[in-house]
Coordinates of C-alpha atoms and ligand atoms in Angstrom, one line a residue:
M1 CA 138.7 286.8 140.6
P2 CA 140.9 289.9 141.1
N3 CA 138.6 292.6 139.9
T4 CA 135.0 293.3 141.1
I5 CA 133.9 293.7 137.5
A6 CA 133.4 290.0 137.4
K7 CA 130.5 290.5 139.8
Q8 CA 128.8 293.1 137.6
S9 CA 126.0 292.4 135.2
Y10 CA 126.7 292.7 131.5
S11 CA 124.3 295.6 131.3
Q12 CA 126.2 297.5 134.1
R13 CA 129.4 296.8 132.3
A14 CA 128.0 298.1 129.0
E15 CA 127.5 301.5 130.7
N16 CA 131.1 301.8 131.7
A17 CA 132.8 300.3 128.6
N18 CA 135.1 302.7 126.8
H19 CA 135.1 300.9 123.5
P20 CA 131.8 301.5 121.5
L21 CA 131.9 297.9 120.1
S22 CA 132.4 296.4 123.6
A23 CA 129.5 298.5 125.0
Y24 CA 127.4 297.2 122.1
L25 CA 128.5 293.6 122.6
L26 CA 127.8 293.7 126.3
R27 CA 124.3 295.1 125.6
L28 CA 123.7 292.5 122.9
I29 CA 124.6 289.8 125.4
A30 CA 122.0 291.1 127.8
V31 CA 119.3 291.4 125.1
K32 CA 119.9 287.9 123.7
K33 CA 120.7 286.3 127.1
S34 CA 123.6 284.7 125.4
N35 CA 127.4 284.7 126.2
L36 CA 128.1 282.2 123.5
C37 CA 130.4 282.4 120.5
L38 CA 130.2 279.8 117.8
S39 CA 133.5 278.8 116.2
A40 CA 132.3 278.0 112.7
D41 CA 135.2 275.8 111.6
V42 CA 133.7 274.3 108.5
S43 CA 135.0 274.0 105.0
T44 CA 132.5 275.4 102.6
T45 CA 130.6 278.6 102.2
Q46 CA 127.3 276.8 102.2
Q47 CA 128.0 275.1 105.5
L48 CA 129.2 278.4 107.0
L49 CA 126.1 280.4 106.0
H50 CA 123.8 277.6 107.0
L51 CA 125.4 277.5 110.5
A52 CA 125.2 281.3 110.7
N53 CA 121.5 281.2 109.8
T54 CA 120.4 278.4 112.1
I55 CA 122.6 279.1 115.1
G56 CA 122.6 282.9 114.8
P57 CA 119.7 283.2 117.2
S58 CA 121.6 281.5 120.0
I59 CA 124.9 283.4 119.8
V60 CA 126.4 286.9 120.1
V61 CA 129.6 286.3 118.1
L62 CA 130.3 284.1 115.2
K63 CA 134.0 283.2 114.8
T64 CA 135.4 282.4 111.4
H65 CA 138.7 281.1 110.0
Y66 CA 138.1 282.4 106.4
D67 CA 141.1 280.4 105.2
L68 CA 139.4 277.1 106.1
I69 CA 136.6 277.7 103.6
A70 CA 137.5 276.1 100.3
N71 CA 135.1 278.2 98.2
W72 CA 135.2 281.5 100.0
D73 CA 134.0 284.2 97.6
Y74 CA 136.2 287.3 97.9
N75 CA 133.8 289.7 96.2
A76 CA 133.4 292.6 98.5
E77 CA 129.9 293.4 97.4
H78 CA 128.2 290.0 97.4
G79 CA 130.9 287.5 98.4
T80 CA 131.0 285.3 101.5
G81 CA 132.0 288.1 103.9
A82 CA 129.1 290.3 102.7
K83 CA 126.6 287.4 103.0
L84 CA 127.8 286.6 106.5
A85 CA 127.4 290.3 107.4
R86 CA 123.8 290.3 106.3
L87 CA 123.0 287.2 108.4
A88 CA 124.9 288.9 111.3
R89 CA 122.5 291.9 111.0
R90 CA 119.4 289.7 110.8
H91 CA 120.2 287.6 113.8
A92 CA 122.2 290.2 115.7
F93 CA 125.7 288.7 116.2
L94 CA 129.1 290.1 115.6
I95 CA 131.6 288.5 113.2
F96 CA 135.1 287.7 114.6
E97 CA 137.7 286.6 112.1
D98 CA 140.2 284.6 114.1
R99 CA 143.1 285.6 112.0
K100 CA 145.7 285.7 114.7
F101 CA 147.8 288.2 112.9
G102 CA 151.5 287.7 113.8
D103 CA 153.9 289.7 111.6
I104 CA 155.6 293.1 111.4
G105 CA 153.3 296.1 111.6
N106 CA 153.4 296.9 107.9
T107 CA 152.5 293.4 106.9
V108 CA 149.6 293.0 109.3
Q109 CA 148.1 296.3 108.2
L110 CA 148.1 295.0 104.6
Q111 CA 146.7 291.6 105.6
Y112 CA 143.9 293.3 107.5
T113 CA 142.8 295.9 105.0
E114 CA 144.0 294.7 101.6
G115 CA 144.8 291.4 99.8
T116 CA 142.2 288.8 99.1
A117 CA 139.8 288.8 102.0
K118 CA 139.7 292.4 103.1
I119 CA 138.9 291.3 106.6
I120 CA 138.2 294.7 108.0
E121 CA 135.3 295.2 105.6
W122 CA 133.1 292.3 107.0
S123 CA 134.6 291.4 110.3
H124 CA 133.7 293.5 113.3
I125 CA 136.5 291.9 115.4
T126 CA 139.8 290.3 114.7
N127 CA 142.7 289.1 116.9
V128 CA 146.5 289.4 117.1
N129 CA 149.2 287.1 118.2
M130 CA 151.6 289.5 120.0
I131 CA 154.7 287.5 119.5
P132 CA 156.2 290.1 117.1
G133 CA 155.7 292.8 119.9
K134 CA 153.5 295.7 120.6
A135 CA 154.1 297.2 117.2
A136 CA 151.7 294.8 115.6
V137 CA 148.9 296.1 117.9
D138 CA 149.9 299.7 117.2
A139 CA 149.8 299.0 113.4
L140 CA 146.4 297.3 113.5
A141 CA 145.0 300.1 115.6
D142 CA 146.3 302.7 113.1
A143 CA 144.9 300.7 110.1
A144 CA 141.5 300.5 111.8
A145 CA 141.4 304.2 112.6
R146 CA 142.3 305.1 109.0
W147 CA 139.6 302.7 107.7
R148 CA 137.0 304.2 110.1
E149 CA 137.9 307.7 108.9
R150 CA 137.6 306.6 105.2
K151 CA 134.2 305.0 106.0
R152 CA 133.0 308.2 107.6
Y153 CA 133.9 310.0 104.4
E154 CA 132.2 307.3 102.2
V155 CA 129.1 307.5 104.3
K156 CA 128.9 311.3 103.7
T157 CA 129.5 310.8 100.0
D158 CA 126.8 308.1 99.9
I159 CA 124.3 310.4 101.6
T160 CA 125.0 313.3 99.4
V161 CA 124.6 311.4 96.1
G162 CA 121.7 309.4 97.4
T163 CA 122.1 305.7 98.0
P164 CA 119.6 303.3 96.6
R165 CA 117.6 301.4 99.2
P166 CA 118.3 297.7 99.5
E167 CA 116.1 295.6 97.3
S168 CA 114.3 292.6 98.6
V169 CA 116.5 289.5 98.6
E170 CA 115.9 286.3 96.7
S171 CA 116.9 282.8 97.4
D172 CA 116.2 279.6 95.6
E173 CA 116.2 277.2 98.5
E174 CA 116.0 279.0 101.9
D175 CA 114.4 282.4 101.8
V176 CA 115.8 284.1 104.8
T177 CA 113.5 287.1 104.2
T178 CA 110.4 285.0 104.9
T179 CA 111.9 283.5 108.0
P180 CA 109.8 284.8 110.9
T181 CA 111.6 287.5 112.9
P182 CA 112.2 287.4 116.7
E183 CA 109.8 290.4 117.0
E184 CA 107.0 288.4 115.4
L185 CA 107.7 285.2 117.4
G186 CA 109.3 286.3 120.7
L187 CA 112.9 285.3 121.4
D188 CA 112.3 281.7 122.7
T189 CA 110.0 280.7 119.9
Y190 CA 112.3 282.3 117.4
R191 CA 115.2 280.2 118.6
A192 CA 113.1 277.1 118.6
A193 CA 111.9 277.8 115.0
S194 CA 115.5 278.3 113.9
A195 CA 116.6 275.1 115.6
G196 CA 113.8 273.2 113.8
R197 CA 114.8 274.6 110.4
K198 CA 115.7 271.8 108.0
S199 CA 119.4 271.0 107.9
S200 CA 119.7 270.3 104.2
I201 CA 122.6 272.0 102.5
V202 CA 121.3 275.4 101.8
S203 CA 122.2 277.5 98.8
I204 CA 122.4 281.0 100.2
T205 CA 125.0 281.7 97.5
T206 CA 122.2 283.1 95.4
V207 CA 120.6 285.1 98.2
S208 CA 121.2 288.5 96.8
Q209 CA 123.2 290.9 94.7
H210 CA 122.5 293.6 97.3
F211 CA 124.6 292.6 100.3
E212 CA 126.0 295.5 102.3
P213 CA 129.4 295.9 104.1
A214 CA 129.3 294.7 107.7
N215 CA 128.3 298.1 108.9
S216 CA 126.1 299.7 106.4
P217 CA 125.9 303.5 106.4
R218 CA 122.1 303.2 106.1
S219 CA 120.0 303.7 109.1
Y220 CA 118.5 301.0 111.3
E221 CA 115.0 302.1 110.2
E222 CA 115.7 301.5 106.5
F223 CA 116.4 297.8 107.2
G224 CA 113.2 297.5 109.3
H225 CA 112.4 293.9 109.6
E226 CA 115.9 292.8 108.8
S227 CA 117.2 294.1 112.0
F228 CA 117.0 292.6 115.4
P229 CA 114.5 294.0 118.0
G230 CA 115.7 295.5 121.2
I231 CA 119.1 296.7 119.8
E232 CA 120.3 298.9 117.1
E233 CA 123.0 298.1 114.5
P234 CA 126.5 297.8 115.8
P235 CA 128.7 300.9 115.7
M236 CA 131.2 301.3 112.8
E237 CA 134.2 300.9 115.1
R238 CA 136.3 297.8 114.7
G239 CA 137.7 295.9 117.6
L240 CA 140.8 293.8 118.4
L241 CA 141.3 290.9 120.8
I242 CA 144.8 290.1 121.9
L243 CA 145.7 286.4 122.2
A244 CA 147.0 286.5 125.7
Q245 CA 146.5 282.9 126.8
M246 CA 145.9 279.7 124.9
S247 CA 143.9 276.6 125.5
S248 CA 146.4 274.3 123.9
K249 CA 148.5 272.0 126.0
G250 CA 152.2 273.1 126.6
N251 CA 151.7 276.5 124.9
F252 CA 154.5 279.1 125.4
M253 CA 152.4 282.0 126.8
T254 CA 154.1 282.8 130.1
R255 CA 152.7 285.1 132.7
E256 CA 155.2 287.7 131.6
Y257 CA 153.9 287.5 128.0
T258 CA 150.2 287.7 129.2
D259 CA 151.1 290.8 131.3
A260 CA 152.7 292.4 128.2
C261 CA 149.4 291.8 126.3
V262 CA 147.4 293.5 129.0
E263 CA 149.8 296.5 129.0
S264 CA 149.4 296.8 125.3
A265 CA 145.6 296.6 125.6
R266 CA 145.6 299.4 128.1
E267 CA 147.5 301.6 125.6
H268 CA 144.8 301.1 123.0
E269 CA 141.5 301.2 124.9
D270 CA 139.7 302.7 121.9
Y271 CA 140.6 299.7 119.7
V272 CA 141.4 296.7 121.9
M273 CA 138.2 295.2 123.3
G274 CA 139.9 292.5 125.3
F275 CA 141.6 289.1 125.1
I276 CA 141.4 285.6 124.1
S277 CA 142.3 284.2 127.5
Q278 CA 141.5 281.4 129.9
E279 CA 140.7 283.8 132.8
T280 CA 139.6 287.4 133.2
L281 CA 142.6 289.7 132.9
N282 CA 140.8 292.7 134.4
T283 CA 143.0 293.5 137.4
E284 CA 143.1 297.3 137.7
P285 CA 139.9 299.1 138.8
D286 CA 139.6 300.8 135.4
D287 CA 140.0 297.6 133.3
Q288 CA 136.9 297.0 131.2
F289 CA 138.2 294.2 128.9
I290 CA 136.2 291.4 127.6
S291 CA 137.6 287.9 127.8
M292 CA 136.6 285.4 125.1
T293 CA 137.5 281.8 125.9
P294 CA 138.0 278.8 123.6
G295 CA 138.6 275.2 124.8
C296 CA 135.0 274.9 126.0
Q297 CA 132.9 271.8 125.9
L298 CA 130.0 270.3 127.9
P299 CA 130.0 266.6 128.9
P300 CA 127.5 264.7 126.8
K301 CA 123.9 265.0 128.1
D302 CA 123.8 261.6 129.7
V303 CA 127.2 262.0 131.5
N304 CA 127.7 263.3 135.0
G305 CA 128.4 267.0 134.9
D306 CA 131.6 266.6 137.0
A307 CA 133.2 264.1 134.6
K308 CA 136.6 265.0 133.3
L309 CA 136.5 266.3 129.8
E310 CA 138.8 264.7 127.2
G311 CA 141.0 266.8 125.0
D312 CA 140.8 266.3 121.2
G313 CA 144.1 264.3 121.0
K314 CA 145.7 267.2 119.0
G315 CA 146.6 269.4 121.9
Q316 CA 143.3 271.1 122.6
Q317 CA 142.1 271.1 126.2
Y318 CA 138.5 271.6 127.3
N319 CA 136.8 273.1 130.3
T320 CA 133.1 273.5 131.0
P321 CA 131.2 276.9 130.8
Q322 CA 130.7 276.5 134.6
K323 CA 134.5 276.6 135.2
L324 CA 135.3 279.2 132.5
V325 CA 132.6 281.7 133.1
G326 CA 131.5 280.8 136.7
Q327 CA 135.0 280.4 138.3
M328 CA 137.5 282.0 136.0
G329 CA 135.5 285.1 135.3
N330 CA 135.5 284.9 131.5
D331 CA 132.8 286.7 129.6
I332 CA 132.1 284.7 126.4
V333 CA 132.8 281.0 125.7
I334 CA 133.9 280.0 122.3
V335 CA 132.6 276.6 121.1
G336 CA 133.4 274.8 117.9
R337 CA 133.2 271.1 117.5
G338 CA 131.1 270.7 120.7
I339 CA 128.3 272.3 118.7
I340 CA 129.0 271.7 115.0
K341 CA 129.7 268.0 115.3
A342 CA 126.5 267.4 117.3
A343 CA 123.6 265.5 115.7
D344 CA 121.5 268.6 116.0
P345 CA 123.8 271.6 116.2
A346 CA 121.1 274.2 116.8
R347 CA 119.7 272.3 119.7
E348 CA 123.2 271.8 121.1
A349 CA 124.0 275.5 120.7
E350 CA 121.0 276.2 123.0
R351 CA 122.3 273.7 125.5
Y352 CA 125.6 275.6 125.6
R353 CA 123.9 279.0 125.7
K354 CA 121.9 278.0 128.7
A355 CA 124.8 276.5 130.5
A356 CA 127.1 279.5 129.9
W357 CA 124.3 281.9 130.9
E358 CA 123.5 280.0 134.1
A359 CA 127.2 280.1 135.0
Y360 CA 127.2 283.9 134.6
E361 CA 124.0 284.3 136.6
E362 CA 125.5 282.3 139.4
R363 CA 128.7 284.3 139.3
I364 CA 127.1 287.6 139.7
G365 CA 124.7 286.1 142.2
S366 CA 121.4 286.9 140.4
Ligands
LIG1 O1 143.8 279.3 122.6 C1 143.1 279.2 121.7 C2 142.7 280.2 120.8 C3 141.8 280.0 119.8 S1 141.3 281.4 119.0 N1 142.5 277.9 121.5 C4 141.6 277.7 120.4 O2 141.1 276.6 120.3 N2 141.2 278.8 119.6 C5 140.3 278.6 118.5 O3 139.0 278.2 119.0 C6 140.6 277.5 117.5 O4 141.4 278.0 116.4 C7 139.3 276.9 117.0 O5 138.8 277.7 116.0 C8 138.4 277.2 118.2 C9 138.1 276.0 119.1 O6 137.5 275.0 118.5 P1 136.9 273.7 119.2 O7 136.4 272.9 118.1 O8 138.1 273.0 119.9 O9 135.8 274.1 120.2

């Protein structure tokens, strides 16, 4: 590992991180003792929200592909993105839309902030495929800065005219408001309670008319019990990950390409949080980037931990958390089918969380 940062704790790194959302994420990791991201690759809103609600306690990031969801509700106030944002607040995780933008600057700006999904409104983090060149990163950074400025203005307006407080939420099948909070139960019992939650298809579609954008202008106190203990709401800043290395067999991302990604990231430290990569790309003393790493699985419980992991037969290659976090210095593992195809996804998520956390502890020597 080329940079001593890989030996630092997440809390130490949070203190030095330049990007407000990176600093928040690193602190969240320390609070939840989780360096796990769930890749929620399912096909309906109900499945997505159910996963977010049951696995939320084990993760710090929930990764979406909104275009996999057949019935994604685009309504900005109470659609799928807004509902997800509410669950993100309740369980304290960030939302990462894995959009892999890859077009000219003007188009990616419009895709990010306009169009159907209005990704920037509900997703704290997104990512870019840098094939079109650095201009795509520049353009996304510019769009995020303008969005942030507009939000600042909207917040002011809201406060001046007086914003109604959120009403209590209602649900016909799973009332997320009566779910005990981590504060009431303690973190471990809270996770166990979520894991035990019945896995029937849940209709959270009727949860509320009062969902907020991902970062509400309202204060932490006003949400009271809806927020997570030990950490405040995330900052309003949005973040970008650059797709610098891929997990898929035979991909075309050469060293030169990866180096260009790092160069671009250094030019936008106030927007680029880090990379999707297979190894830490922090090489200079000042680098504070976060690396999030897909292509992660654990061998089944009854199989020897050193057994070679099979790919998925469609190009995907897998490594264990031990290798990805412990040896390659990555920060967060991204796991999809390893968790969601398990007989008990919430319990499996805990198995992954513990394995990735132990790999980190071993790495920093604690
Ligand atoms: O190199 C990559 C980059 C990404 S973002 N390899 C990947 O697999 N991904 C994404 O991670 C992919 O789109 C999918 O959503 C997830 C991996 O899913 P799994 O089911 O193989 O764990």
